[in-house]
Amino acid sequence: MCHIYFIGIIEIKERQTASFLSEKILQIIDSFNISISQIFSITCDNGANMLAAVKKLKEVYEYEQLCIRFDEEDIEEKEQEIDQNLFTEELNNKLKENLNLVRCAVHTPQLAILDVINKSNADVKKLTDVAKKSRSAKYKTYFECHKGHYPPLWGQTRWGGIYEMVSSFLQQRQFFEKLAEQFPEMDLSNNWKFIIDYEQAFKPLFLTTKEMQSPHVSLSDFYLKWIVAIQKIKAMNKNPFSESLVTTLTTRLAALRESQAFKMALYLDPRLNFAGSTLFTSDEKEEIQNYVVETWQRIRELKHSPTKCSENFQIQKMETENDMFITELFGGSTMNDAMSTESNFMQQLKALEVEIRRPFDFNVWNHWTERKGTHPELSAVAEVVLATPSNQVTVERAFSALALVLSNARSTLSEETLSNILLIKLNRSVFENIIPTLYDWKTNQEQADVQLN
């Protein structure tokens, strides 16, 4: 799988409201000549402004689809049915999930951690206080002489920050116990049980979070990693944090599964959807199958239709009239081939429920790539769904790269220049494969050698 990161940079000085963010997002994707109808999903954190911005973008998408479905003469009539910029209930319900919201799979476990233990916990406060104090000049000599390490200070934006601090204390327990003998204010005698229990309970989740920070983790891969972490924590039945942590992880996972993209990813994964699987009810399966069919229809329309809605409608209208004319002239039906293809597509889609279960380490991407010849429609949908990012770690890496590029010595770089630099920097592996094929390096090198000689 190859991902290309398009980078759009806009300096923002205004208040980041939902309307403002959605407007800027549309501005950025338009600069790359991308239509909102080409976007399958948006992965973001759980910030209220971002969630509301996605809702605004859905409204824009719905309006574009309204243009496609009705000609310009009907638009005004349909717009009269809109109440406060929302479309009729029937149309809204049909289109609202076509722009899928995916909540960051790395940010969500952090919220689950804070559901159980947050910064207001007495033990966390004590450990944070000791971690801060240890950096003062009073203890510097002791740390240097005994080769101690300062426990990391955590922040709200750092995933697993509290765990890293707690783990550091546990790894250096002997060091801090000796430190307390000389400096009583650093004593943690009443906190060691908390430290041991916390480190044990939250370690599986912390390691899972680290695994999910790979360049790309599909939604189904994330789901499997998450449920394995839950199982490991559940097995710690004597740990005081186990039950509450399992409960919040299970609840938040159920909420994430409400996403249309998430459901399709699980359904198209043979490690989860197989003969005898109880992951989905019969009603859920039917719902997901409809999602898959709708996604394939979107893919097909984008492949064969212009992006402008009015032109798209006129062409569709002309094709329909021409088909009707030929059918009336020579007979037959224009739908035979389409119906046959659609019937075969549905058979293959339903047949996924009776296939064998694949092992945990099965490569689902290769599985669908190899099926392009036999399952072209399903393969096309699977490639879109499996490419859906389960987290926004790449965005965080882009911010880090931006900090290296936009240094004090380069503070006057324009937005366009910054975007171009980051585009190359973040897609280095892609450019390394593309550039050697752009022209004949060998011939140019030979000519250069001749000129030098």
CSV table of C-alpha atoms in Angstrom, one decimal, residues 15-22 25 42-57 101-104 107 111 252 392:
chain,number,residue,atom,x,y,z
A,15,ARG,CA,-11.1,31.7,16.1
A,16,GLN,CA,-11.2,28.0,15.1
A,17,THR,CA,-15.0,27.5,14.9
A,18,ALA,CA,-16.6,24.6,13.0
A,19,SER,CA,-17.7,26.9,10.1
A,20,PHE,CA,-14.2,28.4,9.9
A,21,LEU,CA,-12.4,25.1,9.9
A,22,SER,CA,-14.8,23.5,7.3
A,25,ILE,CA,-10.6,22.5,4.7
A,42,ILE,CA,-12.1,12.2,7.7
A,43,THR,CA,-9.9,11.0,10.6
A,44,CYS,CA,-9.7,13.5,13.5
A,45,ASP,CA,-9.4,13.7,17.3
A,46,ASN,CA,-12.4,14.1,19.6
A,47,GLY,CA,-12.3,17.9,19.7
A,48,ALA,CA,-15.7,19.4,19.6
A,49,ASN,CA,-14.8,22.0,16.9
A,50,MET,CA,-13.4,19.3,14.6
A,51,LEU,CA,-16.4,17.0,15.0
A,52,ALA,CA,-18.7,19.9,14.2
A,53,ALA,CA,-16.5,20.9,11.2
A,54,VAL,CA,-16.9,17.4,9.8
A,55,LYS,CA,-20.7,17.8,10.1
A,56,LYS,CA,-20.5,21.0,8.1
A,57,LEU,CA,-18.5,19.3,5.4
A,101,LEU,CA,-16.1,10.4,10.5
A,102,VAL,CA,-13.3,8.2,12.0
A,103,ARG,CA,-12.2,9.1,15.5
A,104,CYS,CA,-8.4,8.8,16.1
A,107,HIS,CA,-6.3,9.5,20.9
A,111,LEU,CA,-9.4,9.2,26.8
A,252,ARG,CA,-15.5,3.4,23.7
A,392,GLN,CA,-3.9,10.9,12.8
